[in-house]
Amino acid sequence: MNLFRRQLPVCVTAAILLILYVSAGFVYDGFFGGRVAANLISDNAVLGIAALGMTLVIFTGGIDLSVGSVLGFTSVLTATLITSAGWPPLAAWSVALIAGTLMGVLFGGLIEKGELPPFLVTLAGMFFARGLAFAISTESVPINHPWYRSLSEVHVALGDFRLPLPGILLLVLALAVYGLAHHTRLGRNLLAMGGSESSARLMGLPVSSAKVAAYAINGALAAAAGIVATLYTGSGNPATGIGLELDAIAVVVIGGTVLTGGRGHVGGTVLGVLILGVIQMGILFDGRLDSAWMRIVVGLLLLVFILLQRLLLARSKT
Amino acid sequence: MSASVAKPSRQRSPVWWPAIGLLILIAVNAVFDPGFLKMTIVDGHLYGTPIDLFNQGSRVMLLALGMTLVIATGGVDLSVGSVVAVSAAVCAQLIVRETALPLVVLAALGTGLAAGGINAVLVARIGVQPIVATLILMVAGRGLAQLITGGNVVIFSDASFEFLAKGHVLGLPVAALLVLALFGIAQLALRRTAAGLFLEAVGDNATASRFAGIAAARTKALAYLACGGCAGLCGALVAAHIAAADPYQAGINMELDAIFAVVIGGTALTGGRFYLLGSLIGALFLQALTLSMFYFGVPPAVAPVPKAVLIIAVALIQVPRLRQKLTALWQRSPANRKATS
């Protein structure tokens, strides 16, 4: 297969994004422009960061349904440590990141050593993390740390394109995950295992450790998304991210990554996040459309991409 | 091949374990709360916690029934929770428009069958992975439910419809009787004919079963249809139970409870064998667990933690290699060695 054919799903994703963005720009006044573009990125930073980790897990042929709960858990943990325990934010962030990573290691270990299906383990993980989040606090915990207030002023400006910290973090992490997935040995091992786990094992690739690493990195990114959520809202809420795992999976698939693993691109995930963002923003601009359409459109896009993948796979076999 | 030489790991019916678990849970509750097992007859209806268990558990039992068939084929249906929400929304809108009760129930069933049909086409015909195929409806279904109710919670009051969830026949709750009747029908249809065997064959090895002359795709499709139908009926029960349809909360996380009930009941997620009775007991077990956590004062929001730990423990016990390791540990323990030597 040549390069274009192999990256066809990502090209389709890019084309859909372009069509959606341009048509929304013509229909709604003020859609083009730096303000909206910056909002598209920063409003979806939490989802985007979680989706980056999900991409790595789906590369291995697995799935992680726990990210939304881990995100909620780490966000309320961070806020509680800062507000109630009086910790400096950086210390709270480190604890949250470690907690997220450990959860990922736990889930990955159960999947690898316990030979359990990923969706079952992470389904239980979803209950587990959400329960822990509510055990910390049943209500939203506000953060009134002076450092947080100064962080909310941080931004990169390019004309009226004014990108706040959550958006910057999304772009930086996307670059890092892109490098990890497509330019390191670990990334290649993940894709190889998703293509065929037994072949990867027979080739002597460290499949077990790579798989646990994928879930660990995913846990860390979910924790990072939880921290970004506290930056974005200025509080930590145990109910943050309910149902977010579905959006993350949808975004990864819309980004052209094959759900059976072994094929995909981190860049596609970023495009997928932007597609979701444009749809959401369009509904917001319109004002007449029900927000229910958002879910239905995402479902339809999922269907289109899954059928497209089937078609491509069927053709590459012949 | 040491695995094939090892002692057969399945000495008893797998239904044995969830049944023992349920009994232990009930016993613990009965010790701490002597009123737990008390049953009274008020107005000719049976009341008491055990009956409550059946009544409250009936909705997950219904979903678990359909889910068992899908899991038997080696698949899974993540969309049932959303289908419950859609079906509840349909019921509520029909009742507000004063539709006759049989029509409402038929509409609920039809909604579920339609959803199951979509899943069946995607999985059995196009060959999409079950998790992915049913994910589509899981995402889109909730949006659909919101559209049907106009984004509001539709509240109604209709005695004959609410009878489905709150009424009694022969002193027993209607919902539980309905589930038991469906269970009986399913058990007869699957175990007294070759249908159950076909399901297990397809779940064990779809390719081999096709070569053996079984219509593998059709068998799978029927399993998803049955699962969708159960979800549709469950939607009617959910709406009748709270006399309202809430597109946001109805059926939320119910797909998880159903899958857990099936797993606890001894049906392997890899497919190939299934235990309908086990799934029903699994659903009762989950309900009893929820009830006892209420009783011991665990806040409802934290209750998922012990549930999750339990699920993983049960699933780990089912893994053959881990079970062998445990058996080996037991045989190596000094007390046991003395006995055998």
XYZ file of C-alpha atoms in Angstrom:
659
model
C 0.000 0.000 0.000
C 1.339 3.388 -0.827
C 1.542 6.211 1.669
C -1.643 7.941 0.513
C -3.731 4.790 0.764
C -2.337 4.027 4.188
C -3.135 7.463 5.532
C -6.449 7.726 3.675
C -8.569 7.772 6.865
C -6.557 10.703 8.231
C -6.937 12.510 4.905
C -10.713 11.926 5.025
C -10.749 13.283 8.588
C -8.857 16.394 7.512
C -11.225 16.915 4.578
C -14.304 16.575 6.822
C -12.838 19.060 9.293
C -12.098 21.537 6.506
C -15.588 21.187 4.982
C -17.296 21.556 8.370
C -15.183 24.545 9.379
C -15.553 26.397 6.071
C -19.294 25.749 5.759
C -19.886 26.794 9.376
C -17.822 29.908 8.663
C -20.059 30.839 5.728
C -23.310 30.130 7.555
C -22.525 31.866 10.854
C -21.143 35.385 11.184
C -17.884 35.680 13.048
C -17.072 31.956 12.921
C -13.820 32.571 11.094
C -11.230 34.368 13.119
C -8.718 33.922 15.878
C -11.114 34.059 18.817
C -13.196 31.097 17.709
C -10.129 29.156 16.562
C -8.446 29.583 19.939
C -11.643 28.563 21.712
C -11.909 25.461 19.524
C -8.561 24.318 20.859
C -8.768 25.367 24.501
C -12.429 24.394 25.069
C -11.595 20.841 24.027
C -8.258 20.564 25.822
C -9.564 18.163 28.499
C -11.154 15.819 25.964
C -8.174 16.135 23.645
C -5.577 15.182 26.239
C -7.650 12.184 27.320
C -8.086 11.172 23.667
C -4.300 11.248 23.130
C -3.862 8.549 25.768
C -6.818 6.616 24.382
C -5.111 6.610 20.980
C -2.109 4.762 22.390
C -4.327 2.160 24.083
C -6.366 1.629 20.916
C -3.111 1.206 18.959
C -2.521 -1.945 21.039
C -5.985 -3.256 20.155
C -7.285 -2.489 23.638
C -9.780 0.030 24.955
C -9.990 2.074 28.142
C -13.414 2.941 29.494
C -12.013 4.329 32.757
C -10.465 7.605 31.517
C -13.484 9.765 32.333
C -13.558 8.495 35.922
C -9.775 8.712 36.398
C -10.029 12.279 35.142
C -12.770 13.098 37.631
C -10.828 11.432 40.435
C -7.598 13.328 39.753
C -9.386 16.660 39.357
C -11.120 16.410 42.738
C -7.919 15.019 44.306
C -5.901 18.003 43.059
C -8.472 20.504 44.249
C -8.813 18.880 47.678
C -5.060 18.716 48.222
C -4.677 22.388 47.318
C -7.751 23.802 49.074
C -8.308 21.569 52.106
C -4.794 20.289 52.762
C -3.053 23.504 51.759
C -0.530 21.820 49.501
C 1.384 23.832 46.907
C -0.218 23.195 43.472
C 2.864 21.574 41.962
C 2.981 18.953 44.744
C -0.737 18.260 44.286
C -0.227 17.910 40.537
C 2.590 15.403 41.050
C 0.462 13.301 43.391
C -2.419 13.367 40.904
C -0.138 12.343 38.039
C 1.343 9.499 40.084
C -2.124 8.338 41.149
C -3.326 8.320 37.536
C -0.242 6.435 36.374
C -0.610 3.846 39.133
C -4.222 3.253 38.176
C -3.108 2.739 34.583
C -0.440 0.269 35.738
C -3.043 -1.565 37.810
C -5.495 -1.875 34.900
C -2.758 -2.753 32.411
C -1.316 -5.339 34.782
C -4.716 -6.969 35.296
C -5.271 -7.089 31.544
C -1.820 -8.499 30.810
C -1.195 -10.784 33.801
C -4.803 -11.672 34.529
C -5.607 -12.275 30.848
C -8.871 -10.375 31.245
C -10.571 -8.487 28.413
C -9.583 -4.782 28.483
C -13.149 -3.542 28.361
C -14.122 -5.538 31.457
C -11.135 -4.413 33.540
C -11.505 -0.768 32.592
C -15.287 -0.945 33.072
C -14.628 -2.028 36.643
C -11.927 0.651 36.764
C -14.540 3.207 35.736
C -16.685 2.292 38.762
C -13.647 2.137 40.993
C -12.215 5.558 40.141
C -15.612 7.274 40.170
C -16.361 5.807 43.594
C -12.994 7.019 44.912
C -13.676 10.482 43.461
C -16.951 10.725 45.372
C -15.268 9.294 48.460
C -12.901 12.304 48.452
C -15.706 14.793 48.098
C -19.297 14.608 46.949
C -19.292 18.217 45.826
C -17.250 20.503 43.653
C -14.155 21.846 45.468
C -13.174 25.417 44.501
C -9.483 26.373 44.181
C -8.569 29.838 45.420
C -4.812 29.610 45.207
C -3.087 32.815 44.014
C -0.887 30.786 41.682
C -3.968 29.425 39.923
C -5.218 32.963 39.370
C -1.945 33.982 37.744
C -1.968 30.795 35.638
C -5.338 31.760 34.182
C -3.639 34.864 32.749
C -0.998 32.831 30.895
C -1.543 32.753 27.155
C 0.115 32.839 23.759
C -1.185 35.626 21.554
C -1.047 35.924 17.779
C -3.259 38.826 16.778
C -6.720 37.997 18.159
C -5.742 34.315 18.363
C -5.267 34.237 22.138
C -4.554 30.703 23.354
C -4.828 30.170 27.147
C -2.873 27.600 29.136
C -5.210 24.560 28.620
C -4.905 24.996 24.857
C -1.118 25.336 25.059
C -0.911 22.174 27.167
C -3.019 20.255 24.632
C -0.733 21.244 21.762
C 2.466 20.474 23.716
C 1.177 17.077 24.880
C -0.066 16.266 21.382
C 3.440 16.883 20.025
C 4.968 14.739 22.787
C 2.554 11.834 22.214
C 3.045 12.127 18.452
C 6.794 11.767 18.946
C 6.329 8.860 21.324
C 3.896 6.996 19.078
C 5.526 7.467 15.711
C 9.221 8.012 16.405
C 10.177 5.701 19.262
C 10.608 1.983 19.699
C 7.777 1.839 22.261
C 5.357 3.407 19.786
C 6.312 0.907 17.100
C 5.890 -1.954 19.565
C 2.385 -0.726 20.433
C 1.334 -0.675 16.783
C 3.000 -4.024 16.128
C 1.131 -5.644 19.014
C -2.149 -4.161 17.793
C -1.518 -5.609 14.337
C -0.943 -9.099 15.638
C -0.093 -9.775 19.256
C 1.141 -13.327 18.703
C 3.400 -12.288 15.822
C 4.813 -9.464 17.932
C 5.544 -11.929 20.750
C 7.160 -14.398 18.352
C 9.334 -11.621 16.981
C 10.630 -11.129 20.499
C 9.101 -7.708 21.074
C 8.524 -6.844 24.750
C 4.740 -7.063 24.385
C 3.880 -7.398 28.092
C 5.797 -4.342 29.265
C 4.703 -2.281 26.257
C 1.051 -3.061 26.931
C 1.282 -2.070 30.592
C 3.202 1.044 29.506
C 0.348 2.026 27.151
C -2.202 1.876 29.984
C 0.193 3.652 32.365
C 0.772 6.530 29.928
C -2.970 6.657 29.301
C -3.548 6.912 33.068
C -0.986 9.694 33.331
C -2.622 11.585 30.448
C -6.067 11.126 32.027
C -4.610 12.613 35.227
C -3.138 15.468 33.196
C -6.566 16.046 31.661
C -8.006 16.130 35.186
C -5.466 18.783 36.184
C -6.286 20.795 33.055
C -9.954 20.528 34.034
C -9.129 22.195 37.360
C -7.290 24.945 35.469
C -10.194 25.382 33.066
C -12.954 25.559 35.686
C -10.949 26.759 38.693
C -12.338 23.879 40.754
C -12.265 20.114 41.079
C -15.509 18.233 40.628
C -15.916 14.489 41.290
C -18.520 14.328 38.501
C -16.123 15.690 35.861
C -15.805 13.550 32.774
C -18.903 11.350 33.062
C -19.310 9.839 29.598
C -16.099 11.465 28.392
C -14.552 8.084 27.586
C -17.145 7.644 24.844
C -16.285 10.972 23.265
C -12.593 10.116 23.520
C -13.090 6.782 21.747
C -15.282 8.453 19.127
C -12.644 11.105 18.517
C -9.914 8.485 18.088
C -12.007 6.519 15.586
C -13.070 9.650 13.704
C -9.361 10.455 13.587
C -8.831 7.367 11.460
C -7.390 4.964 14.030
C -8.627 1.412 13.539
C -10.355 0.117 16.675
C -8.926 -3.376 16.270
C -5.506 -1.808 16.689
C -2.325 -1.764 14.710
C -3.109 1.185 12.483
C -3.674 4.857 13.122
C -2.190 8.259 13.674
C -1.992 10.608 16.656
C -2.423 13.562 14.307
C -5.800 12.153 13.286
C -6.928 12.214 16.922
C -6.176 15.941 17.148
C -8.180 16.511 13.952
C -10.998 14.391 15.416
C -11.082 16.573 18.534
C -11.352 19.661 16.331
C -14.220 18.082 14.333
C -16.116 17.505 17.564
C -15.281 21.078 18.585
C -16.556 22.563 15.312
C -19.844 20.627 15.590
C -20.281 21.809 19.180
C -19.398 25.393 18.293
C -21.739 25.309 15.298
C -24.641 24.176 17.499
C -23.725 26.945 19.946
C -23.626 29.588 17.189
C -26.881 28.389 15.715
C -28.828 28.510 18.953
C -31.869 26.798 17.416
C -30.476 23.276 17.240
C -30.946 20.945 20.153
C -27.733 19.837 21.843
C -29.066 16.297 21.429
C -28.016 16.534 17.782
C -24.413 16.613 18.934
C -24.627 13.021 20.182
C -26.471 11.833 17.104
C -24.012 13.466 14.705
C -21.083 11.944 16.623
C -22.781 8.537 16.439
C -23.302 8.917 12.688
C -19.692 10.002 12.139
C -18.581 6.935 14.113
C -20.707 4.749 11.855
C -19.271 6.325 8.689
C -15.695 5.852 9.829
C -16.197 2.286 10.983
C -17.755 1.378 7.643
C -14.902 3.151 5.853
C -12.413 1.112 7.861
C -14.196 -2.130 6.969
C -14.077 -1.156 3.318
C -10.356 -0.363 3.438
C -9.526 -3.540 5.326
C -11.569 -5.663 2.914
C -9.809 -4.070 -0.046
C -6.309 -4.439 1.397
C -6.893 -8.153 1.915
C -7.669 -8.885 -1.730
C 0.466 -29.804 26.783
C 0.229 -29.663 30.524
C -3.051 -27.765 30.416
C -4.972 -30.657 28.902
C -3.541 -33.178 31.360
C -4.526 -31.098 34.383
C -7.636 -32.036 36.301
C -10.839 -30.718 34.801
C -11.313 -27.337 36.432
C -15.102 -27.430 36.223
C -16.315 -29.868 38.790
C -19.613 -28.196 39.555
C -22.067 -26.205 37.569
C -20.789 -22.607 37.516
C -24.221 -21.495 38.718
C -23.191 -22.931 42.103
C -20.797 -20.065 42.928
C -23.066 -17.046 42.432
C -25.816 -18.945 44.271
C -23.517 -19.484 47.261
C -22.445 -15.831 47.101
C -26.060 -14.710 47.111
C -26.869 -16.969 50.072
C -23.862 -15.684 52.045
C -24.863 -12.092 51.345
C -28.432 -12.756 52.460
C -27.193 -14.590 55.559
C -24.903 -11.695 56.544
C -27.767 -9.271 56.128
C -30.108 -11.494 58.113
C -27.633 -11.689 61.005
C -27.213 -7.922 61.245
C -30.830 -7.112 60.499
C -33.224 -9.802 61.745
C -36.052 -8.108 59.874
C -34.316 -8.809 56.555
C -36.032 -12.112 55.883
C -39.401 -11.094 57.324
C -42.256 -11.193 54.890
C -45.701 -9.826 55.477
C -48.935 -9.964 53.590
C -50.657 -6.629 53.203
C -53.862 -6.407 51.176
C -53.161 -9.887 49.810
C -49.748 -8.798 48.471
C -46.495 -10.235 49.676
C -44.125 -7.604 51.078
C -40.628 -7.864 52.520
C -37.003 -7.420 51.599
C -36.632 -10.651 49.600
C -39.596 -9.683 47.445
C -38.128 -6.205 47.141
C -34.915 -7.774 45.944
C -36.772 -9.501 43.132
C -38.782 -6.423 42.287
C -35.875 -3.996 42.243
C -33.600 -6.499 40.555
C -36.087 -7.335 37.825
C -34.866 -4.634 35.446
C -31.231 -5.722 35.479
C -32.382 -9.357 35.360
C -34.283 -8.603 32.176
C -31.258 -6.952 30.562
C -28.952 -9.732 31.762
C -31.209 -12.290 30.081
C -30.681 -10.745 26.653
C -27.052 -9.905 27.345
C -26.347 -13.564 28.152
C -27.299 -14.584 24.626
C -25.076 -11.929 23.062
C -22.132 -12.811 25.292
C -22.702 -16.504 24.490
C -21.869 -15.684 20.860
C -18.632 -14.072 22.009
C -19.949 -10.534 21.606
C -21.144 -7.822 23.927
C -23.864 -5.185 23.692
C -22.900 -1.820 25.156
C -25.976 -0.057 23.794
C -28.661 -1.513 26.106
C -28.519 1.383 28.584
C -29.160 3.920 25.833
C -31.850 1.702 24.302
C -33.583 1.657 27.694
C -33.578 5.468 27.633
C -35.005 5.591 24.083
C -37.679 3.034 24.843
C -38.657 4.798 28.077
C -38.924 8.059 26.135
C -41.130 6.423 23.501
C -43.394 4.939 26.200
C -43.749 8.261 27.985
C -44.628 10.163 24.811
C -47.232 7.551 23.858
C -48.810 7.550 27.318
C -49.007 11.327 27.401
C -50.943 10.979 24.136
C -53.248 8.419 25.854
C -52.342 5.395 23.765
C -53.722 2.007 24.789
C -51.467 0.003 27.103
C -50.826 -2.990 24.783
C -49.734 -0.595 22.036
C -47.308 1.134 24.406
C -45.716 -2.157 25.411
C -45.528 -3.218 21.763
C -43.906 0.097 20.884
C -41.306 -0.440 23.624
C -40.596 -3.912 22.308
C -40.457 -2.591 18.746
C -37.999 0.148 19.713
C -35.742 -2.428 21.307
C -35.991 -4.784 18.337
C -35.154 -1.953 15.942
C -32.072 -1.074 17.965
C -31.124 -4.744 18.160
C -31.622 -4.969 14.417
C -29.120 -2.156 13.797
C -26.568 -3.891 16.017
C -27.303 -7.217 14.319
C -26.711 -5.808 10.834
C -23.449 -4.177 11.885
C -22.092 -7.215 13.742
C -23.464 -10.193 11.840
C -23.715 -8.773 8.332
C -20.918 -6.214 8.013
C -18.652 -7.912 10.525
C -17.889 -4.936 12.777
C -16.427 -5.778 16.202
C -19.326 -5.992 18.713
C -17.857 -3.433 21.153
C -17.494 -0.915 18.343
C -20.786 -1.635 16.622
C -22.824 -1.267 19.795
C -20.823 1.789 20.836
C -22.477 3.710 17.983
C -25.967 3.277 19.425
C -24.641 3.817 22.935
C -23.503 7.296 21.860
C -26.339 8.172 19.488
C -29.148 6.563 21.544
C -28.988 9.036 24.380
C -29.189 11.905 21.904
C -32.189 10.229 20.285
C -33.892 9.882 23.677
C -33.330 13.591 24.303
C -34.857 14.448 20.932
C -37.926 12.290 21.605
C -38.633 13.936 24.944
C -37.599 17.374 23.700
C -34.773 17.429 26.232
C -37.189 17.371 29.177
C -38.089 14.772 31.738
C -41.567 13.622 30.724
C -43.728 12.930 33.756
C -47.002 11.068 33.475
C -49.558 9.378 35.640
C -51.196 6.260 34.282
C -52.259 3.599 36.739
C -52.501 0.760 34.240
C -49.004 1.398 32.867
C -47.456 1.825 36.312
C -49.033 -1.515 37.207
C -46.222 -3.093 35.159
C -43.642 -2.048 37.728
C -45.690 -1.635 40.888
C -48.606 -4.023 40.588
C -49.092 -7.470 42.041
C -50.570 -10.644 40.589
C -51.298 -13.542 42.958
C -49.541 -11.517 45.648
C -46.320 -11.318 43.681
C -44.850 -8.292 41.877
C -45.686 -8.149 38.160
C -42.200 -7.127 37.025
C -40.553 -10.132 38.651
C -43.197 -12.486 37.248
C -42.666 -11.030 33.787
C -38.927 -11.671 34.004
C -39.434 -15.190 35.293
C -41.874 -15.912 32.462
C -39.391 -14.645 29.878
C -36.673 -16.697 31.520
C -38.867 -19.786 31.275
C -39.583 -19.145 27.602
C -35.902 -18.548 26.831
C -34.828 -21.625 28.748
C -37.362 -23.793 26.909
C -36.544 -22.331 23.508
C -32.797 -22.669 23.964
C -32.330 -25.814 25.982
C -35.204 -27.945 24.655
C -34.214 -27.257 21.052
C -30.857 -27.119 19.348
C -30.873 -23.303 19.390
C -28.797 -23.087 22.586
C -26.249 -25.474 21.155
C -26.013 -23.355 17.997
C -25.418 -20.246 20.098
C -22.619 -21.952 22.012
C -21.094 -23.341 18.824
C -21.047 -19.905 17.196
C -19.529 -18.381 20.319
C -16.899 -21.076 20.549
C -15.771 -20.837 16.942
C -17.860 -18.959 14.393
C -15.883 -20.256 11.406
C -16.015 -23.881 12.456
C -19.729 -23.671 13.203
C -20.346 -22.197 9.752
C -18.491 -25.114 8.170
C -20.594 -27.444 10.295
C -23.672 -26.024 8.615
C -24.889 -23.561 11.230
C -26.078 -20.196 9.936
C -23.563 -18.381 12.149
C -24.478 -14.869 11.015
C -28.191 -15.481 11.522
C -27.631 -16.983 14.961
C -25.608 -13.936 16.003
C -28.214 -11.586 14.566
C -30.970 -13.314 16.561
C -28.953 -12.923 19.766
C -28.630 -9.151 19.216
C -32.334 -8.900 18.341
C -33.274 -10.724 21.542
C -30.964 -8.488 23.560
C -32.482 -5.367 21.988
C -35.997 -6.660 22.668
C -35.163 -7.216 26.348
C -33.713 -3.697 26.537
C -36.874 -2.281 24.973
C -39.123 -4.036 27.509
C -36.774 -2.940 30.267
C -37.299 0.652 29.105
C -41.033 0.229 29.654
C -40.367 -1.131 33.180
C -37.992 1.749 33.979
C -40.531 4.331 32.813
C -43.330 2.605 34.722
C -41.203 2.374 37.856
C -40.631 6.121 38.226
C -43.714 7.211 36.236
C -41.448 9.367 34.096
C -38.911 9.202 31.288
C -35.589 10.891 31.975
C -33.453 10.849 28.813
C -30.328 11.693 30.802
C -30.585 9.283 33.722
C -32.753 6.391 32.509
C -30.714 3.255 32.013
C -27.448 4.946 32.856
C -24.723 2.373 33.631
C -27.302 -0.381 33.270
C -25.290 -2.016 30.479
C -22.478 -2.421 32.998
C -24.734 -3.996 35.613
C -26.095 -6.380 32.993
C -22.620 -7.417 31.826
C -21.485 -7.870 35.425
C -24.532 -9.972 36.241
C -23.739 -12.243 33.301
C -20.063 -12.544 34.275
C -20.878 -13.277 37.913
C -23.360 -15.871 36.686
C -20.549 -17.928 35.204
C -20.925 -17.104 31.507
C -17.459 -16.604 30.046
C -16.927 -13.312 28.191
C -15.124 -15.251 25.485
C -18.416 -16.928 24.606
C -19.065 -20.580 23.941
C -21.127 -21.419 26.993
C -23.896 -19.646 28.829
C -26.026 -19.966 31.940
C -29.303 -18.060 31.905
C -30.102 -18.999 35.489
C -26.626 -17.896 36.556
C -27.201 -14.472 35.002
C -30.467 -14.053 36.904
C -28.740 -15.019 40.152
C -25.901 -12.651 39.257
C -28.380 -9.794 38.864
C -29.988 -10.667 42.222
C -26.519 -10.781 43.767
C -25.731 -7.261 42.513
C -29.074 -6.016 43.846
C -28.452 -7.667 47.229
C -24.992 -6.091 47.318
C -26.463 -2.642 46.639
C -29.091 -3.216 49.309
C -26.607 -4.314 51.948
C -24.298 -1.391 51.179
C -27.283 0.872 51.807
C -27.817 -0.918 55.060
C -24.201 -0.639 56.213
C -24.266 3.078 55.469
C -21.916 3.149 52.488
C -22.761 6.387 50.648
C -24.430 5.538 47.304
C -21.755 7.472 45.395
C -18.939 5.374 46.903
C -20.794 2.065 46.476
C -19.235 1.379 43.038
C -15.793 0.774 44.615
C -16.552 -2.546 46.357
C -18.637 -3.540 43.325
C -15.664 -3.014 40.998
C -13.275 -4.950 43.241
C -15.742 -7.822 43.416
C -16.215 -7.962 39.638
C -12.480 -8.163 39.004
C -12.100 -10.862 41.657
C -14.878 -12.941 40.096
C -13.442 -12.476 36.611
C -9.952 -13.471 37.784
C -11.277 -16.669 39.357
C -12.715 -17.611 35.967
C -9.331 -17.409 34.201
C -8.235 -21.048 33.818
C -4.496 -20.437 34.243
C -4.901 -18.443 37.427
C -7.260 -21.058 38.805
C -4.659 -23.744 38.142
C -2.051 -21.684 39.960
C -4.358 -21.336 42.952
C -5.079 -25.061 42.974
C -1.358 -25.767 42.778
C -0.729 -23.465 45.752
C -3.391 -25.270 47.730
C -1.950 -28.676 46.929
C 1.547 -27.523 47.890
C 0.497 -26.232 51.311
C 1.987 -28.339 54.171
C -1.324 -29.370 55.693
C -2.529 -30.718 52.407
C 0.744 -32.520 51.679
C 0.526 -34.381 54.954
C -2.925 -35.548 54.066
C -1.959 -36.866 50.649
C 1.346 -38.558 51.645
